[in-house]
mmCIF file of C-alpha atoms in Angstrom:
data_model
loop_
_atom_site.group_PDB
_atom_site.id
_atom_site.type_symbol
_atom_site.label_atom_id
_atom_site.label_comp_id
_atom_site.label_asym_id
_atom_site.label_seq_id
_atom_site.Cartn_x
_atom_site.Cartn_y
_atom_site.Cartn_z
ATOM 1 C CA MET A 1 41.671 112.329 150.180
ATOM 2 C CA SER A 2 43.050 111.324 153.560
ATOM 3 C CA TYR A 3 39.312 110.365 154.085
ATOM 4 C CA ARG A 4 40.328 111.955 158.094
ATOM 5 C CA ILE A 5 38.600 114.187 160.306
ATOM 6 C CA ARG A 6 41.728 115.012 162.283
ATOM 7 C CA SER A 7 42.489 112.138 164.929
ATOM 8 C CA TYR A 8 39.844 110.023 163.576
ATOM 9 C CA THR A 9 39.036 107.808 160.573
ATOM 10 C CA PHE A 10 36.209 108.893 159.191
ATOM 11 C CA GLU A 11 34.211 105.430 160.505
ATOM 12 C CA ASP A 12 35.916 106.149 164.309
ATOM 13 C CA PHE A 13 34.663 109.867 163.950
ATOM 14 C CA GLY A 14 31.159 108.529 163.218
ATOM 15 C CA ASN A 15 30.997 106.588 166.096
ATOM 16 C CA GLN A 16 31.581 109.208 168.435
ATOM 17 C CA VAL A 17 29.456 110.862 166.837
ATOM 18 C CA ARG A 18 26.819 107.943 167.013
ATOM 19 C CA LEU A 19 27.691 108.355 171.420
ATOM 20 C CA PHE A 20 27.118 112.094 171.789
ATOM 21 C CA HIS A 21 24.892 112.970 169.042
ATOM 22 C CA GLY A 22 22.907 109.871 169.474
ATOM 23 C CA SER A 23 22.915 109.166 165.660
ATOM 24 C CA ILE A 24 25.301 109.805 161.957
ATOM 25 C CA ALA A 25 23.926 112.781 161.388
ATOM 26 C CA PRO A 26 24.928 113.782 157.558
ATOM 27 C CA GLY A 27 24.794 117.458 159.148
ATOM 28 C CA ILE A 28 27.734 116.557 162.353
ATOM 29 C CA MET A 29 29.764 114.345 159.372
ATOM 30 C CA ILE A 30 30.496 117.492 157.170
ATOM 31 C CA GLY A 31 30.798 119.207 160.199
ATOM 32 C CA GLY A 32 33.660 116.978 160.904
ATOM 33 C CA PHE A 33 34.926 117.311 158.043
ATOM 34 C CA MET A 34 34.554 121.465 158.101
ATOM 35 C CA VAL A 35 36.587 121.145 161.502
ATOM 36 C CA ASP A 36 39.448 119.761 159.951
ATOM 37 C CA LEU A 37 39.939 122.086 157.266
ATOM 38 C CA ALA A 38 39.452 124.747 159.337
ATOM 39 C CA TYR A 39 42.676 123.262 162.097
ATOM 40 C CA GLN A 40 44.416 123.316 158.479
ATOM 41 C CA ASN A 41 43.939 127.641 157.951
ATOM 42 C CA LEU A 42 44.727 127.826 161.436
ATOM 43 C CA PRO A 43 48.427 128.672 163.493
ATOM 44 C CA ALA A 44 48.745 125.783 164.890
ATOM 45 C CA ASP A 45 49.258 127.589 169.043
ATOM 46 C CA SER A 46 46.180 129.408 168.638
ATOM 47 C CA ILE A 47 43.242 129.592 170.963
ATOM 48 C CA PHE A 48 40.793 129.875 169.391
ATOM 49 C CA ASP A 49 36.819 131.069 169.998
ATOM 50 C CA SER A 50 34.247 129.445 167.682
ATOM 51 C CA ILE A 51 31.074 130.275 165.959
ATOM 52 C CA SER A 52 28.172 128.032 164.771
ATOM 53 C CA GLU A 53 25.963 129.606 162.139
ATOM 54 C CA THR A 54 22.845 127.515 162.504
ATOM 55 C CA ALA A 55 21.892 125.503 165.825
ATOM 56 C CA LYS A 56 21.538 121.954 164.013
ATOM 57 C CA CYS A 57 24.284 119.157 163.629
ATOM 58 C CA LEU A 58 27.742 121.652 163.552
ATOM 59 C CA PRO A 59 27.623 122.377 167.215
ATOM 60 C CA ASP A 60 27.931 118.841 168.002
ATOM 61 C CA ALA A 61 31.129 118.261 165.155
ATOM 62 C CA VAL A 62 32.643 121.635 167.626
ATOM 63 C CA GLN A 63 32.014 120.263 170.424
ATOM 64 C CA LEU A 64 33.976 116.840 170.008
ATOM 65 C CA LEU A 65 36.498 118.132 167.874
ATOM 66 C CA THR A 66 37.796 120.947 169.520
ATOM 67 C CA PRO A 67 38.383 122.429 173.296
ATOM 68 C CA CYS A 68 35.204 124.519 172.329
ATOM 69 C CA THR A 69 31.577 123.837 174.392
ATOM 70 C CA ILE A 70 28.809 125.626 174.789
ATOM 71 C CA GLY A 71 29.130 125.695 178.834
ATOM 72 C CA ASN A 72 32.844 127.112 178.338
ATOM 73 C CA ARG A 73 31.487 129.908 175.768
ATOM 74 C CA TRP A 74 33.949 129.244 173.381
ATOM 75 C CA LEU A 75 31.779 128.500 171.171
ATOM 76 C CA ARG A 76 28.626 130.529 170.557
ATOM 77 C CA ILE A 77 25.700 130.300 168.391
ATOM 78 C CA ILE A 78 24.675 132.699 166.374
ATOM 79 C CA ASN A 79 21.380 131.226 164.897
ATOM 80 C CA VAL A 80 21.072 132.596 160.978
ATOM 81 C CA GLY A 81 20.709 129.275 159.461
ATOM 82 C CA ARG A 82 23.423 128.886 157.495
ATOM 83 C CA PHE A 83 25.367 125.608 157.291
ATOM 84 C CA ALA A 84 28.932 127.968 158.245
ATOM 85 C CA LEU A 85 31.270 127.672 160.805
ATOM 86 C CA ALA A 86 34.328 130.520 162.126
ATOM 87 C CA PHE A 87 36.790 130.121 164.144
ATOM 88 C CA TYR A 88 39.286 132.588 165.081
ATOM 89 C CA ASP A 89 41.857 133.714 167.422
ATOM 90 C CA LYS A 90 40.892 135.438 171.094
ATOM 91 C CA TYR A 91 42.742 137.977 171.279
ATOM 92 C CA SER A 92 43.223 139.549 167.476
ATOM 93 C CA GLY A 93 39.878 138.439 166.158
ATOM 94 C CA GLU A 94 41.805 136.772 162.883
ATOM 95 C CA GLY A 95 40.895 133.645 161.416
ATOM 96 C CA VAL A 96 38.740 131.458 158.843
ATOM 97 C CA ARG A 97 35.688 130.786 158.210
ATOM 98 C CA ILE A 98 34.192 127.202 156.078
ATOM 99 C CA GLN A 99 31.091 126.819 154.542
ATOM 100 C CA LEU A 100 30.084 124.373 152.135
ATOM 101 C CA ASP A 101 30.878 125.124 148.309
ATOM 102 C CA TYR A 102 26.955 124.937 147.242
ATOM 103 C CA SER A 103 28.578 125.310 142.957
ATOM 104 C CA LYS A 104 29.938 121.990 143.493
ATOM 105 C CA LEU A 105 27.455 120.067 144.733
ATOM 106 C CA ASN A 106 26.170 118.716 141.183
ATOM 107 C CA GLN A 107 29.317 116.386 140.966
ATOM 108 C CA TRP A 108 27.915 115.094 144.508
ATOM 109 C CA PRO A 109 23.901 113.925 144.314
ATOM 110 C CA GLU A 110 22.937 112.244 147.059
ATOM 111 C CA ILE A 111 24.725 115.344 149.295
ATOM 112 C CA ASN A 112 22.589 117.642 146.758
ATOM 113 C CA THR A 113 19.480 116.134 147.528
ATOM 114 C CA TRP A 114 20.008 115.631 151.624
ATOM 115 C CA PHE A 115 21.494 119.465 151.400
ATOM 116 C CA PHE A 116 18.114 120.734 149.876
ATOM 117 C CA LYS A 117 15.716 118.974 151.487
ATOM 118 C CA LEU A 118 15.118 117.589 147.622
ATOM 119 C CA ILE A 119 12.817 114.415 148.956
ATOM 120 C CA PRO A 120 11.974 113.337 152.605
ATOM 121 C CA LYS A 121 14.028 112.471 154.905
ATOM 122 C CA LYS A 122 12.819 108.765 155.263
ATOM 123 C CA GLU A 123 13.427 108.138 151.441
ATOM 124 C CA GLN A 124 17.339 109.784 151.739
ATOM 125 C CA ASN A 125 19.688 106.456 151.406
ATOM 126 C CA SER A 126 21.839 107.224 154.517
ATOM 127 C CA GLN A 127 24.454 104.384 153.430
ATOM 128 C CA SER A 128 24.974 105.912 149.674
ATOM 129 C CA LEU A 129 25.276 109.408 151.571
ATOM 130 C CA LEU A 130 28.018 108.591 154.259
ATOM 131 C CA ALA A 131 29.802 107.374 151.468
ATOM 132 C CA GLU A 132 29.908 110.539 149.316
ATOM 133 C CA ILE A 133 30.314 112.601 152.655
ATOM 134 C CA LYS A 134 33.646 110.019 153.182
ATOM 135 C CA GLU A 135 34.584 110.405 149.450
ATOM 136 C CA ALA A 136 33.392 114.517 148.842
ATOM 137 C CA GLY A 137 35.566 115.126 152.284
ATOM 138 C CA THR A 138 36.573 118.644 152.174
ATOM 139 C CA THR A 139 36.063 119.312 148.655
ATOM 140 C CA ILE A 140 32.971 120.660 149.218
ATOM 141 C CA LEU A 141 33.636 122.820 151.310
ATOM 142 C CA THR A 142 35.485 126.337 151.121
ATOM 143 C CA ALA A 143 37.928 127.893 153.526
ATOM 144 C CA THR A 144 37.341 131.628 154.185
ATOM 145 C CA GLU A 145 39.908 134.483 155.805
ATOM 146 C CA ILE A 146 37.528 136.434 158.578
ATOM 147 C CA LYS A 147 38.554 138.930 161.156
ATOM 148 C CA VAL A 148 35.850 139.091 163.987
ATOM 149 C CA LYS A 149 35.029 142.580 165.718
ATOM 150 C CA LEU A 150 35.770 141.322 168.984
ATOM 151 C CA GLU A 151 33.972 144.255 170.539
ATOM 152 C CA LEU A 152 30.777 142.908 169.491
ATOM 153 C CA LEU A 153 31.544 140.117 171.260
ATOM 154 C CA VAL A 154 31.984 141.580 174.591
ATOM 155 C CA LYS A 155 30.841 139.781 177.861
ATOM 156 C CA LYS A 156 27.724 141.412 179.570
ATOM 157 C CA ALA A 157 28.743 142.123 183.380
ATOM 158 C CA THR A 158 26.535 141.215 185.990
ATOM 159 C CA ALA A 159 25.074 144.486 187.312
ATOM 160 C CA SER A 160 25.744 144.605 191.058
ATOM 161 C CA VAL A 161 21.787 145.428 191.741
ATOM 162 C CA PRO A 162 19.772 144.617 188.923
ATOM 163 C CA VAL A 163 17.331 145.978 187.502
ATOM 164 C CA CYS A 164 14.722 144.325 185.340
ATOM 165 C CA PRO A 165 14.776 145.486 181.563
ATOM 166 C CA VAL A 166 11.423 144.485 181.127
ATOM 167 C CA CYS A 167 9.751 145.832 184.090
ATOM 168 C CA ASN A 168 12.075 147.891 185.465
ATOM 169 C CA LYS A 169 11.707 146.436 189.036
ATOM 170 C CA VAL A 170 15.027 145.499 191.283
ATOM 171 C CA TYR A 171 15.495 142.255 192.284
ATOM 172 C CA GLN A 172 17.285 139.553 193.123
ATOM 173 C CA SER A 173 20.483 139.193 191.171
ATOM 174 C CA ALA A 174 21.031 135.257 191.803
ATOM 175 C CA ASP A 175 17.054 135.423 189.627
ATOM 176 C CA GLY A 176 19.231 136.222 186.842
ATOM 177 C CA PHE A 177 19.641 139.066 183.837
ATOM 178 C CA ILE A 178 15.460 139.056 184.236
ATOM 179 C CA CYS A 179 13.542 139.219 187.324
ATOM 180 C CA PRO A 180 11.535 136.193 188.052
ATOM 181 C CA ASP A 181 7.948 137.593 186.888
ATOM 182 C CA CYS A 182 8.768 138.894 183.251
ATOM 183 C CA CYS A 183 11.106 135.356 182.892
ATOM 184 C CA SER A 184 7.968 133.713 184.295
ATOM 185 C CA LYS A 185 6.578 135.143 180.783
ATOM 186 C CA ILE A 186 9.942 133.863 178.600
ATOM 187 C CA LEU A 187 10.182 130.444 179.378
ATOM 188 C CA PRO A 188 7.468 128.303 178.728
ATOM 189 C CA TYR A 189 6.131 127.022 181.676
ATOM 190 C CA ALA A 190 4.707 128.378 184.512
ATOM 191 C CA MET B 1 24.661 111.712 200.844
ATOM 192 C CA SER B 2 25.940 108.987 197.712
ATOM 193 C CA TYR B 3 27.881 111.305 195.883
ATOM 194 C CA ARG B 4 26.862 109.453 192.716
ATOM 195 C CA ILE B 5 25.805 111.215 189.704
ATOM 196 C CA ARG B 6 24.228 109.161 187.703
ATOM 197 C CA SER B 7 26.819 106.018 186.746
ATOM 198 C CA TYR B 8 29.661 108.191 188.004
ATOM 199 C CA THR B 9 31.235 109.043 191.451
ATOM 200 C CA PHE B 10 31.691 112.293 191.815
ATOM 201 C CA GLU B 11 35.708 112.260 190.533
ATOM 202 C CA ASP B 12 35.014 109.862 187.655
ATOM 203 C CA PHE B 13 32.559 112.258 186.697
ATOM 204 C CA GLY B 14 34.849 115.376 187.514
ATOM 205 C CA ASN B 15 37.235 113.598 184.983
ATOM 206 C CA GLN B 16 34.631 113.894 182.539
ATOM 207 C CA VAL B 17 34.159 117.261 182.744
ATOM 208 C CA ARG B 18 37.674 117.803 182.850
ATOM 209 C CA LEU B 19 38.078 115.997 179.082
ATOM 210 C CA PHE B 20 35.002 118.230 177.574
ATOM 211 C CA HIS B 21 34.819 121.411 178.816
ATOM 212 C CA GLY B 22 38.475 122.049 179.635
ATOM 213 C CA SER B 23 38.455 122.052 183.698
ATOM 214 C CA ILE B 24 36.556 120.696 186.650
ATOM 215 C CA ALA B 25 34.022 123.546 186.549
ATOM 216 C CA PRO B 26 31.750 124.001 190.093
ATOM 217 C CA GLY B 27 28.938 125.007 187.884
ATOM 218 C CA ILE B 28 28.684 121.040 185.973
ATOM 219 C CA MET B 29 29.715 119.355 189.018
ATOM 220 C CA ILE B 30 26.042 120.962 190.643
ATOM 221 C CA GLY B 31 24.975 120.969 187.208
ATOM 222 C CA GLY B 32 25.802 117.015 187.336
ATOM 223 C CA PHE B 33 23.676 116.211 190.661
ATOM 224 C CA MET B 34 20.919 118.747 189.329
ATOM 225 C CA VAL B 35 20.534 116.116 186.279
ATOM 226 C CA ASP B 36 20.402 113.415 189.042
ATOM 227 C CA LEU B 37 17.911 114.827 190.632
ATOM 228 C CA ALA B 38 15.825 115.341 187.432
ATOM 229 C CA TYR B 39 16.207 111.725 186.869
ATOM 230 C CA GLN B 40 15.058 110.641 190.086
ATOM 231 C CA ASN B 41 11.535 112.549 189.583
ATOM 232 C CA LEU B 42 10.603 111.486 185.869
ATOM 233 C CA PRO B 43 9.529 108.363 184.561
ATOM 234 C CA ALA B 44 11.964 105.449 183.084
ATOM 235 C CA ASP B 45 10.733 105.270 180.166
ATOM 236 C CA SER B 46 10.446 108.888 179.356
ATOM 237 C CA ILE B 47 11.931 110.578 176.153
ATOM 238 C CA PHE B 48 12.777 113.864 177.054
ATOM 239 C CA ASP B 49 13.776 117.286 175.964
ATOM 240 C CA SER B 50 15.204 119.938 178.265
ATOM 241 C CA ILE B 51 15.472 123.927 178.358
ATOM 242 C CA SER B 52 18.593 125.120 180.464
ATOM 243 C CA GLU B 53 18.081 128.749 181.279
ATOM 244 C CA THR B 54 21.586 129.998 181.317
ATOM 245 C CA ALA B 55 24.552 129.424 178.577
ATOM 246 C CA LYS B 56 27.590 128.978 181.364
ATOM 247 C CA CYS B 57 28.072 125.439 181.997
ATOM 248 C CA LEU B 58 24.752 124.247 182.945
ATOM 249 C CA PRO B 59 24.547 122.802 179.318
ATOM 250 C CA ASP B 60 27.308 120.634 179.630
ATOM 251 C CA ALA B 61 26.170 119.000 182.075
ATOM 252 C CA VAL B 62 23.297 118.011 180.454
ATOM 253 C CA GLN B 63 25.153 117.073 176.995
ATOM 254 C CA LEU B 64 27.261 114.834 179.416
ATOM 255 C CA LEU B 65 24.920 113.486 181.214
ATOM 256 C CA THR B 66 21.729 112.584 178.931
ATOM 257 C CA PRO B 67 20.453 111.993 175.140
ATOM 258 C CA CYS B 68 20.417 115.749 174.829
ATOM 259 C CA THR B 69 22.837 117.754 173.080
ATOM 260 C CA ILE B 70 23.131 121.265 171.686
ATOM 261 C CA GLY B 71 22.988 119.646 167.558
ATOM 262 C CA ASN B 72 20.669 117.616 168.651
ATOM 263 C CA ARG B 73 17.913 119.933 169.618
ATOM 264 C CA TRP B 74 16.835 118.239 172.300
ATOM 265 C CA LEU B 75 18.757 119.926 174.203
ATOM 266 C CA ARG B 76 17.592 124.271 174.078
ATOM 267 C CA ILE B 77 19.201 127.361 175.698
ATOM 268 C CA ILE B 78 16.829 129.914 176.919
ATOM 269 C CA ASN B 79 19.178 132.598 178.546
ATOM 270 C CA VAL B 80 17.575 134.100 181.242
ATOM 271 C CA GLY B 81 20.676 133.839 183.435
ATOM 272 C CA ARG B 82 19.289 131.551 185.812
ATOM 273 C CA PHE B 83 20.794 128.427 187.251
ATOM 274 C CA ALA B 84 18.301 125.947 186.835
ATOM 275 C CA LEU B 85 17.534 123.283 184.109
ATOM 276 C CA ALA B 86 14.107 121.630 182.802
ATOM 277 C CA PHE B 87 13.946 118.293 181.171
ATOM 278 C CA TYR B 88 10.044 117.341 180.291
ATOM 279 C CA ASP B 89 8.422 114.695 177.973
ATOM 280 C CA LYS B 90 8.654 115.612 174.395
ATOM 281 C CA TYR B 91 5.216 114.842 173.795
ATOM 282 C CA SER B 92 3.271 115.760 177.168
ATOM 283 C CA GLY B 93 5.012 118.497 178.201
ATOM 284 C CA GLU B 94 5.421 117.419 181.857
ATOM 285 C CA GLY B 95 8.249 117.311 183.060
ATOM 286 C CA VAL B 96 10.619 118.741 186.454
ATOM 287 C CA ARG B 97 12.242 122.055 186.471
ATOM 288 C CA ILE B 98 15.403 121.996 188.877
ATOM 289 C CA GLN B 99 17.577 124.816 190.777
ATOM 290 C CA LEU B 100 19.446 125.802 193.642
ATOM 291 C CA ASP B 101 17.936 126.282 196.562
ATOM 292 C CA TYR B 102 19.317 129.720 197.535
ATOM 293 C CA SER B 103 18.142 129.325 200.711
ATOM 294 C CA LYS B 104 20.163 126.823 201.922
ATOM 295 C CA LEU B 105 23.381 127.936 200.945
ATOM 296 C CA ASN B 106 24.280 129.682 204.157
ATOM 297 C CA GLN B 107 25.383 126.297 205.175
ATOM 298 C CA TRP B 108 27.484 126.048 202.494
ATOM 299 C CA PRO B 109 29.915 129.327 202.788
ATOM 300 C CA GLU B 110 32.237 127.968 199.337
ATOM 301 C CA ILE B 111 29.195 127.645 197.107
ATOM 302 C CA ASN B 112 28.328 130.599 198.207
ATOM 303 C CA THR B 113 30.935 132.745 197.942
ATOM 304 C CA TRP B 114 30.950 130.948 194.574
ATOM 305 C CA PHE B 115 27.564 131.494 193.788
ATOM 306 C CA PHE B 116 27.262 134.712 194.976
ATOM 307 C CA LYS B 117 30.926 135.910 193.810
ATOM 308 C CA LEU B 118 31.481 136.844 196.581
ATOM 309 C CA ILE B 119 35.271 137.242 196.621
ATOM 310 C CA PRO B 120 37.552 137.432 192.893
ATOM 311 C CA LYS B 121 37.135 134.000 190.990
ATOM 312 C CA LYS B 122 41.020 133.220 192.439
ATOM 313 C CA GLU B 123 41.009 134.086 195.098
ATOM 314 C CA GLN B 124 38.135 131.424 196.142
ATOM 315 C CA ASN B 125 39.411 127.602 197.248
ATOM 316 C CA SER B 126 38.371 125.737 194.388
ATOM 317 C CA GLN B 127 39.104 122.745 196.185
ATOM 318 C CA SER B 128 37.025 123.573 199.047
ATOM 319 C CA LEU B 129 34.143 123.967 197.272
ATOM 320 C CA LEU B 130 34.465 121.090 195.307
ATOM 321 C CA ALA B 131 34.244 119.512 198.246
ATOM 322 C CA GLU B 132 31.657 121.279 199.925
ATOM 323 C CA ILE B 133 29.902 120.415 196.471
ATOM 324 C CA LYS B 134 29.959 116.925 196.874
ATOM 325 C CA GLU B 135 29.061 116.694 200.283
ATOM 326 C CA ALA B 136 26.023 118.921 199.133
ATOM 327 C CA GLY B 137 25.091 116.934 196.581
ATOM 328 C CA THR B 138 21.430 117.311 195.752
ATOM 329 C CA THR B 139 20.225 118.532 199.616
ATOM 330 C CA ILE B 140 21.346 122.135 198.071
ATOM 331 C CA LEU B 141 18.566 121.481 194.957
ATOM 332 C CA THR B 142 14.473 121.713 194.501
ATOM 333 C CA ALA B 143 12.392 120.110 191.887
ATOM 334 C CA THR B 144 8.949 121.401 191.104
ATOM 335 C CA GLU B 145 6.937 119.518 188.988
ATOM 336 C CA ILE B 146 6.212 121.576 185.326
ATOM 337 C CA LYS B 147 4.015 121.297 182.370
ATOM 338 C CA VAL B 148 5.879 122.773 179.662
ATOM 339 C CA LYS B 149 3.696 124.953 176.798
ATOM 340 C CA LEU B 150 4.994 122.606 173.927
ATOM 341 C CA GLU B 151 2.803 125.414 171.125
ATOM 342 C CA LEU B 152 5.249 128.079 172.590
ATOM 343 C CA LEU B 153 8.452 125.019 171.154
ATOM 344 C CA VAL B 154 7.242 124.731 167.442
ATOM 345 C CA LYS B 155 10.235 124.578 164.942
ATOM 346 C CA LYS B 156 10.247 127.531 161.886
ATOM 347 C CA ALA B 157 9.193 126.042 158.744
ATOM 348 C CA THR B 158 11.311 126.284 156.135
ATOM 349 C CA ALA B 159 9.653 128.052 153.864
ATOM 350 C CA SER B 160 10.032 127.275 150.325
ATOM 351 C CA VAL B 161 10.543 130.745 148.195
ATOM 352 C CA PRO B 162 12.245 132.551 150.692
ATOM 353 C CA VAL B 163 11.914 136.078 151.568
ATOM 354 C CA CYS B 164 14.585 137.749 153.883
ATOM 355 C CA PRO B 165 12.352 139.233 156.905
ATOM 356 C CA VAL B 166 14.908 141.790 157.411
ATOM 357 C CA CYS B 167 15.153 143.422 153.914
ATOM 358 C CA ASN B 168 12.332 141.793 152.692
ATOM 359 C CA LYS B 169 14.102 140.368 149.443
ATOM 360 C CA VAL B 170 14.071 137.093 147.823
ATOM 361 C CA TYR B 171 17.396 135.176 148.597
ATOM 362 C CA GLN B 172 18.761 131.189 148.347
ATOM 363 C CA SER B 173 17.194 129.134 150.802
ATOM 364 C CA ALA B 174 20.682 127.773 151.013
ATOM 365 C CA ASP B 175 21.560 130.772 152.294
ATOM 366 C CA GLY B 176 19.674 130.904 155.755
ATOM 367 C CA PHE B 177 16.955 132.471 157.859
ATOM 368 C CA ILE B 178 18.112 135.841 156.687
ATOM 369 C CA CYS B 179 19.464 137.042 153.174
ATOM 370 C CA PRO B 180 23.465 137.574 152.915
ATOM 371 C CA ASP B 181 23.949 141.016 152.934
ATOM 372 C CA CYS B 182 21.603 140.927 156.453
ATOM 373 C CA CYS B 183 23.377 137.970 157.758
ATOM 374 C CA SER B 184 27.012 140.187 157.320
ATOM 375 C CA LYS B 185 25.113 143.001 159.430
ATOM 376 C CA ILE B 186 24.223 140.658 162.073
ATOM 377 C CA LEU B 187 27.561 138.569 162.327
ATOM 378 C CA PRO B 188 30.656 140.227 164.215
ATOM 379 C CA TYR B 189 32.842 139.276 160.264
ATOM 380 C CA ALA B 190 32.476 140.658 157.627
#
């Protein structure tokens, strides 16, 4: 094993994670290896977009290690609660999906315990867990070729005369996709 | 005007934005002043969570300037398409919402043209626009006290014996919130 995550050592990437995310979350460290494996499977000159199948941890690995961020829209979260990332060419849709290979976790008891939440988080030994994650590297991951149906990801056009899709009233377009009255019902504050 | 965004000069923050986001997007520069104004209105010792009312640009300002990231879940996107950010105490729900005050934009023609998309993006003079954003600072923003209904933001518990909410079949919990068959219908790749 090389123990490297893109241009970082495991420890240096951990420091970046601590600064950005607040702690060295195991999920982001594995996510780092997921991004690394994805790059090994993507053409070097590809301009790619990405999808995280979970909102937990993995989006931060992508944001730290690739040009994709939530705010520039090259990273999207489609939250189906799976520990998986997809990267694909934004023009052809061709790419790779990386996921944890659960069948290999029996060789890695700390990772297995963490992933399947077999004991409370407080009782998990985070040093042993991180040591296993480093040692396991990309060997617990699987890469699968994918072809993204780009037509399903077309960006919403902004309507010039907006009609609220909830109440059907016309409103100021500066007020968003939904009129202010209906927004106030969706947001958790008045 | 101080022209400062938290501990950064306007130009230094611009450099951080370029590194993270890929370009000095006007929306993130305004977002920087939004975060700055929010901090002026929050207690210094508050542990706060945040909500972005848009997925465009603003989440990256929050991620660069606060401890909140998408992956650590202290930042949530509730995408109603509005250019606004909320910050609130995670225990009391009390906080502040910052939005652009559209009524003040007539004094700032470049910002007005950009925000209301009055000309194609390519024709906008980005240097003049950034100069206006720097000069306007927080004066084009409004801060409103809010109280977030925390009960609407309770995290989903993970079911121990998962039943797919789409097809009602039992599946492996490691496979997410939804069974693999139904996931494949939601994700834009097979």
